[in-house]
mmCIF file with all atom_site columns, C-alpha atoms in Angstrom:
data_model
loop_
_atom_site.group_PDB
_atom_site.id
_atom_site.type_symbol
_atom_site.label_atom_id
_atom_site.label_alt_id
_atom_site.label_comp_id
_atom_site.label_asym_id
_atom_site.label_entity_id
_atom_site.label_seq_id
_atom_site.pdbx_PDB_ins_code
_atom_site.Cartn_x
_atom_site.Cartn_y
_atom_site.Cartn_z
_atom_site.occupancy
_atom_site.B_iso_or_equiv
_atom_site.pdbx_formal_charge
_atom_site.auth_seq_id
_atom_site.auth_comp_id
_atom_site.auth_asym_id
_atom_site.auth_atom_id
_atom_site.pdbx_PDB_model_num
ATOM 1   C CA . MET A 1 1   ? 18.296  0.847   -12.154 1.00 0.00 ? 1   MET A CA 1
ATOM 2   C CA . PHE A 1 2   ? 16.809  3.884   -10.510 1.00 0.00 ? 2   PHE A CA 1
ATOM 3   C CA . LEU A 1 3   ? 18.117  6.359   -7.960  1.00 0.00 ? 3   LEU A CA 1
ATOM 4   C CA . ALA A 1 4   ? 15.869  7.155   -4.959  1.00 0.00 ? 4   ALA A CA 1
ATOM 5   C CA . GLN A 1 5   ? 16.722  10.856  -5.214  1.00 0.00 ? 5   GLN A CA 1
ATOM 6   C CA . GLU A 1 6   ? 15.677  10.943  -8.890  1.00 0.00 ? 6   GLU A CA 1
ATOM 7   C CA . ILE A 1 7   ? 12.308  9.346   -8.041  1.00 0.00 ? 7   ILE A CA 1
ATOM 8   C CA . ILE A 1 8   ? 11.800  11.935  -5.259  1.00 0.00 ? 8   ILE A CA 1
ATOM 9   C CA . ARG A 1 9   ? 12.774  14.762  -7.611  1.00 0.00 ? 9   ARG A CA 1
ATOM 10  C CA . LYS A 1 10  ? 10.447  13.531  -10.345 1.00 0.00 ? 10  LYS A CA 1
ATOM 11  C CA . LYS A 1 11  ? 7.447   13.456  -7.958  1.00 0.00 ? 11  LYS A CA 1
ATOM 12  C CA . ARG A 1 12  ? 8.509   16.745  -6.423  1.00 0.00 ? 12  ARG A CA 1
ATOM 13  C CA . ASP A 1 13  ? 8.398   18.348  -9.888  1.00 0.00 ? 13  ASP A CA 1
ATOM 14  C CA . GLY A 1 14  ? 4.787   17.219  -10.350 1.00 0.00 ? 14  GLY A CA 1
ATOM 15  C CA . HIS A 1 15  ? 5.325   14.176  -12.572 1.00 0.00 ? 15  HIS A CA 1
ATOM 16  C CA . ALA A 1 16  ? 3.611   10.771  -12.204 1.00 0.00 ? 16  ALA A CA 1
ATOM 17  C CA . LEU A 1 17  ? 5.830   7.887   -11.142 1.00 0.00 ? 17  LEU A CA 1
ATOM 18  C CA . SER A 1 18  ? 5.949   4.699   -13.221 1.00 0.00 ? 18  SER A CA 1
ATOM 19  C CA . ASP A 1 19  ? 5.052   1.280   -11.860 1.00 0.00 ? 19  ASP A CA 1
ATOM 20  C CA . GLU A 1 20  ? 8.760   0.369   -12.054 1.00 0.00 ? 20  GLU A CA 1
ATOM 21  C CA . GLU A 1 21  ? 9.803   3.436   -10.039 1.00 0.00 ? 21  GLU A CA 1
ATOM 22  C CA . ILE A 1 22  ? 7.212   2.783   -7.355  1.00 0.00 ? 22  ILE A CA 1
ATOM 23  C CA . ARG A 1 23  ? 8.184   -0.893  -7.136  1.00 0.00 ? 23  ARG A CA 1
ATOM 24  C CA . PHE A 1 24  ? 11.896  0.058   -6.900  1.00 0.00 ? 24  PHE A CA 1
ATOM 25  C CA . PHE A 1 25  ? 11.212  2.404   -4.046  1.00 0.00 ? 25  PHE A CA 1
ATOM 26  C CA . ILE A 1 26  ? 9.007   -0.004  -2.086  1.00 0.00 ? 26  ILE A CA 1
ATOM 27  C CA . ASN A 1 27  ? 11.539  -2.832  -2.579  1.00 0.00 ? 27  ASN A CA 1
ATOM 28  C CA . GLY A 1 28  ? 14.250  -0.464  -1.418  1.00 0.00 ? 28  GLY A CA 1
ATOM 29  C CA . ILE A 1 29  ? 12.298  0.126   1.786   1.00 0.00 ? 29  ILE A CA 1
ATOM 30  C CA . ARG A 1 30  ? 11.967  -3.575  2.293   1.00 0.00 ? 30  ARG A CA 1
ATOM 31  C CA . ASP A 1 31  ? 15.669  -4.204  1.574   1.00 0.00 ? 31  ASP A CA 1
ATOM 32  C CA . ASN A 1 32  ? 16.863  -1.262  3.689   1.00 0.00 ? 32  ASN A CA 1
ATOM 33  C CA . THR A 1 33  ? 18.559  0.366   0.676   1.00 0.00 ? 33  THR A CA 1
ATOM 34  C CA . ILE A 1 34  ? 16.358  3.484   0.892   1.00 0.00 ? 34  ILE A CA 1
ATOM 35  C CA . SER A 1 35  ? 17.076  5.745   3.862   1.00 0.00 ? 35  SER A CA 1
ATOM 36  C CA . GLU A 1 36  ? 14.521  7.021   6.345   1.00 0.00 ? 36  GLU A CA 1
ATOM 37  C CA . GLY A 1 37  ? 15.259  10.535  5.058   1.00 0.00 ? 37  GLY A CA 1
ATOM 38  C CA . GLN A 1 38  ? 14.398  9.437   1.538   1.00 0.00 ? 38  GLN A CA 1
ATOM 39  C CA . ILE A 1 39  ? 11.232  7.825   2.686   1.00 0.00 ? 39  ILE A CA 1
ATOM 40  C CA . ALA A 1 40  ? 10.209  10.974  4.483   1.00 0.00 ? 40  ALA A CA 1
ATOM 41  C CA . ALA A 1 41  ? 11.096  13.116  1.457   1.00 0.00 ? 41  ALA A CA 1
ATOM 42  C CA . LEU A 1 42  ? 8.928   11.005  -0.857  1.00 0.00 ? 42  LEU A CA 1
ATOM 43  C CA . ALA A 1 43  ? 6.053   11.010  1.643   1.00 0.00 ? 43  ALA A CA 1
ATOM 44  C CA . MET A 1 44  ? 6.298   14.817  1.932   1.00 0.00 ? 44  MET A CA 1
ATOM 45  C CA . THR A 1 45  ? 6.269   15.325  -1.829  1.00 0.00 ? 45  THR A CA 1
ATOM 46  C CA . ILE A 1 46  ? 3.306   12.977  -2.241  1.00 0.00 ? 46  ILE A CA 1
ATOM 47  C CA . PHE A 1 47  ? 1.516   15.008  0.481   1.00 0.00 ? 47  PHE A CA 1
ATOM 48  C CA . PHE A 1 48  ? 2.052   18.175  -1.531  1.00 0.00 ? 48  PHE A CA 1
ATOM 49  C CA . HIS A 1 49  ? 1.611   16.761  -5.068  1.00 0.00 ? 49  HIS A CA 1
ATOM 50  C CA . ASP A 1 50  ? -0.808  13.852  -4.406  1.00 0.00 ? 50  ASP A CA 1
ATOM 51  C CA . MET A 1 51  ? -0.749  10.630  -6.433  1.00 0.00 ? 51  MET A CA 1
ATOM 52  C CA . THR A 1 52  ? -2.743  9.754   -9.559  1.00 0.00 ? 52  THR A CA 1
ATOM 53  C CA . MET A 1 53  ? -5.075  6.775   -9.349  1.00 0.00 ? 53  MET A CA 1
ATOM 54  C CA . PRO A 1 54  ? -2.684  4.529   -11.318 1.00 0.00 ? 54  PRO A CA 1
ATOM 55  C CA . GLU A 1 55  ? 0.140   5.551   -8.915  1.00 0.00 ? 55  GLU A CA 1
ATOM 56  C CA . ARG A 1 56  ? -2.104  4.596   -5.961  1.00 0.00 ? 56  ARG A CA 1
ATOM 57  C CA . VAL A 1 57  ? -2.865  1.239   -7.467  1.00 0.00 ? 57  VAL A CA 1
ATOM 58  C CA . SER A 1 58  ? 0.802   0.657   -8.265  1.00 0.00 ? 58  SER A CA 1
ATOM 59  C CA . LEU A 1 59  ? 1.783   1.638   -4.690  1.00 0.00 ? 59  LEU A CA 1
ATOM 60  C CA . THR A 1 60  ? -0.826  -0.695  -3.176  1.00 0.00 ? 60  THR A CA 1
ATOM 61  C CA . MET A 1 61  ? 0.254   -3.664  -5.418  1.00 0.00 ? 61  MET A CA 1
ATOM 62  C CA . ALA A 1 62  ? 3.959   -3.006  -4.746  1.00 0.00 ? 62  ALA A CA 1
ATOM 63  C CA . MET A 1 63  ? 3.344   -2.969  -1.030  1.00 0.00 ? 63  MET A CA 1
ATOM 64  C CA . ARG A 1 64  ? 1.357   -6.148  -1.237  1.00 0.00 ? 64  ARG A CA 1
ATOM 65  C CA . ASP A 1 65  ? 3.982   -7.870  -3.360  1.00 0.00 ? 65  ASP A CA 1
ATOM 66  C CA . SER A 1 66  ? 6.903   -6.729  -1.139  1.00 0.00 ? 66  SER A CA 1
ATOM 67  C CA . GLY A 1 67  ? 6.065   -9.402  1.397   1.00 0.00 ? 67  GLY A CA 1
ATOM 68  C CA . THR A 1 68  ? 4.459   -12.812 1.701   1.00 0.00 ? 68  THR A CA 1
ATOM 69  C CA . VAL A 1 69  ? 1.044   -13.065 -0.021  1.00 0.00 ? 69  VAL A CA 1
ATOM 70  C CA . LEU A 1 70  ? -1.174  -15.647 1.606   1.00 0.00 ? 70  LEU A CA 1
ATOM 71  C CA . ASP A 1 71  ? -3.164  -17.987 -0.600  1.00 0.00 ? 71  ASP A CA 1
ATOM 72  C CA . TRP A 1 72  ? -6.385  -19.214 1.008   1.00 0.00 ? 72  TRP A CA 1
ATOM 73  C CA . LYS A 1 73  ? -7.733  -21.176 -2.022  1.00 0.00 ? 73  LYS A CA 1
ATOM 74  C CA . SER A 1 74  ? -6.756  -24.565 -0.616  1.00 0.00 ? 74  SER A CA 1
ATOM 75  C CA . LEU A 1 75  ? -9.059  -23.962 2.385   1.00 0.00 ? 75  LEU A CA 1
ATOM 76  C CA . HIS A 1 76  ? -12.171 -23.856 0.140   1.00 0.00 ? 76  HIS A CA 1
ATOM 77  C CA . LEU A 1 77  ? -13.725 -21.077 2.216   1.00 0.00 ? 77  LEU A CA 1
ATOM 78  C CA . ASN A 1 78  ? -17.164 -19.850 1.309   1.00 0.00 ? 78  ASN A CA 1
ATOM 79  C CA . GLY A 1 79  ? -16.546 -16.153 0.422   1.00 0.00 ? 79  GLY A CA 1
ATOM 80  C CA . PRO A 1 80  ? -13.700 -13.679 0.152   1.00 0.00 ? 80  PRO A CA 1
ATOM 81  C CA . ILE A 1 81  ? -11.134 -13.258 2.943   1.00 0.00 ? 81  ILE A CA 1
ATOM 82  C CA . VAL A 1 82  ? -10.964 -9.641  4.210   1.00 0.00 ? 82  VAL A CA 1
ATOM 83  C CA . ASP A 1 83  ? -8.767  -7.994  6.786   1.00 0.00 ? 83  ASP A CA 1
ATOM 84  C CA . LYS A 1 84  ? -8.910  -4.603  8.326   1.00 0.00 ? 84  LYS A CA 1
ATOM 85  C CA . HIS A 1 85  ? -5.821  -2.743  9.557   1.00 0.00 ? 85  HIS A CA 1
ATOM 86  C CA . SER A 1 86  ? -5.765  0.522   11.505  1.00 0.00 ? 86  SER A CA 1
ATOM 87  C CA . THR A 1 87  ? -3.115  2.966   12.533  1.00 0.00 ? 87  THR A CA 1
ATOM 88  C CA . GLY A 1 88  ? -5.113  3.658   15.671  1.00 0.00 ? 88  GLY A CA 1
ATOM 89  C CA . GLY A 1 89  ? -7.309  6.426   16.753  1.00 0.00 ? 89  GLY A CA 1
ATOM 90  C CA . VAL A 1 90  ? -10.549 5.135   15.256  1.00 0.00 ? 90  VAL A CA 1
ATOM 91  C CA . GLY A 1 91  ? -11.518 2.759   18.034  1.00 0.00 ? 91  GLY A CA 1
ATOM 92  C CA . ASP A 1 92  ? -13.368 -0.524  17.774  1.00 0.00 ? 92  ASP A CA 1
ATOM 93  C CA . VAL A 1 93  ? -16.424 1.060   16.119  1.00 0.00 ? 93  VAL A CA 1
ATOM 94  C CA . THR A 1 94  ? -14.861 0.623   12.667  1.00 0.00 ? 94  THR A CA 1
ATOM 95  C CA . SER A 1 95  ? -14.270 -3.075  13.177  1.00 0.00 ? 95  SER A CA 1
ATOM 96  C CA . LEU A 1 96  ? -17.852 -3.638  14.339  1.00 0.00 ? 96  LEU A CA 1
ATOM 97  C CA . MET A 1 97  ? -19.279 -1.813  11.304  1.00 0.00 ? 97  MET A CA 1
ATOM 98  C CA . LEU A 1 98  ? -17.064 -3.621  8.777   1.00 0.00 ? 98  LEU A CA 1
ATOM 99  C CA . GLY A 1 99  ? -17.931 -7.005  10.271  1.00 0.00 ? 99  GLY A CA 1
ATOM 100 C CA . ARG A 1 100 ? -21.603 -6.368  9.816   1.00 0.00 ? 100 ARG A CA 1
ATOM 101 C CA . TRP A 1 101 ? -21.204 -4.906  6.371   1.00 0.00 ? 101 TRP A CA 1
ATOM 102 C CA . SER A 1 102 ? -19.175 -7.904  5.172   1.00 0.00 ? 102 SER A CA 1
ATOM 103 C CA . GLN A 1 103 ? -21.806 -10.500 6.205   1.00 0.00 ? 103 GLN A CA 1
ATOM 104 C CA . PRO A 1 104 ? -24.083 -10.014 3.180   1.00 0.00 ? 104 PRO A CA 1
ATOM 105 C CA . ALA A 1 105 ? -21.092 -10.723 0.900   1.00 0.00 ? 105 ALA A CA 1
ATOM 106 C CA . ALA A 1 106 ? -20.410 -13.943 2.883   1.00 0.00 ? 106 ALA A CA 1
ATOM 107 C CA . ALA A 1 107 ? -16.978 -12.601 3.628   1.00 0.00 ? 107 ALA A CA 1
ATOM 108 C CA . ILE A 1 108 ? -14.798 -14.216 6.231   1.00 0.00 ? 108 ILE A CA 1
ATOM 109 C CA . PHE A 1 109 ? -13.796 -11.325 8.445   1.00 0.00 ? 109 PHE A CA 1
ATOM 110 C CA . ARG A 1 110 ? -10.481 -11.826 10.271  1.00 0.00 ? 110 ARG A CA 1
#
């Protein structure tokens, strides 16, 4: 069992977080057991101390696994399924470029 404040403190002090600590924090966000203030504090300390590549991978996987993961294998689609999300501000130009770039890989762009 971890404490959110200890995870924040560890990152604030410049140490890398473990897979388990990252997973605990992300699951806490999902379960509403981590407060908005704690989320903001971790985001701020990551801004100032960055994340290692293993931490980034772990964060991405924890975020993916915190919800429903769709399985498209039964559809027998010809190529990988890709999806693009945006926080806004980049316009439709990004979607148009990614659509064209994904065609050579036979990707199904959704």
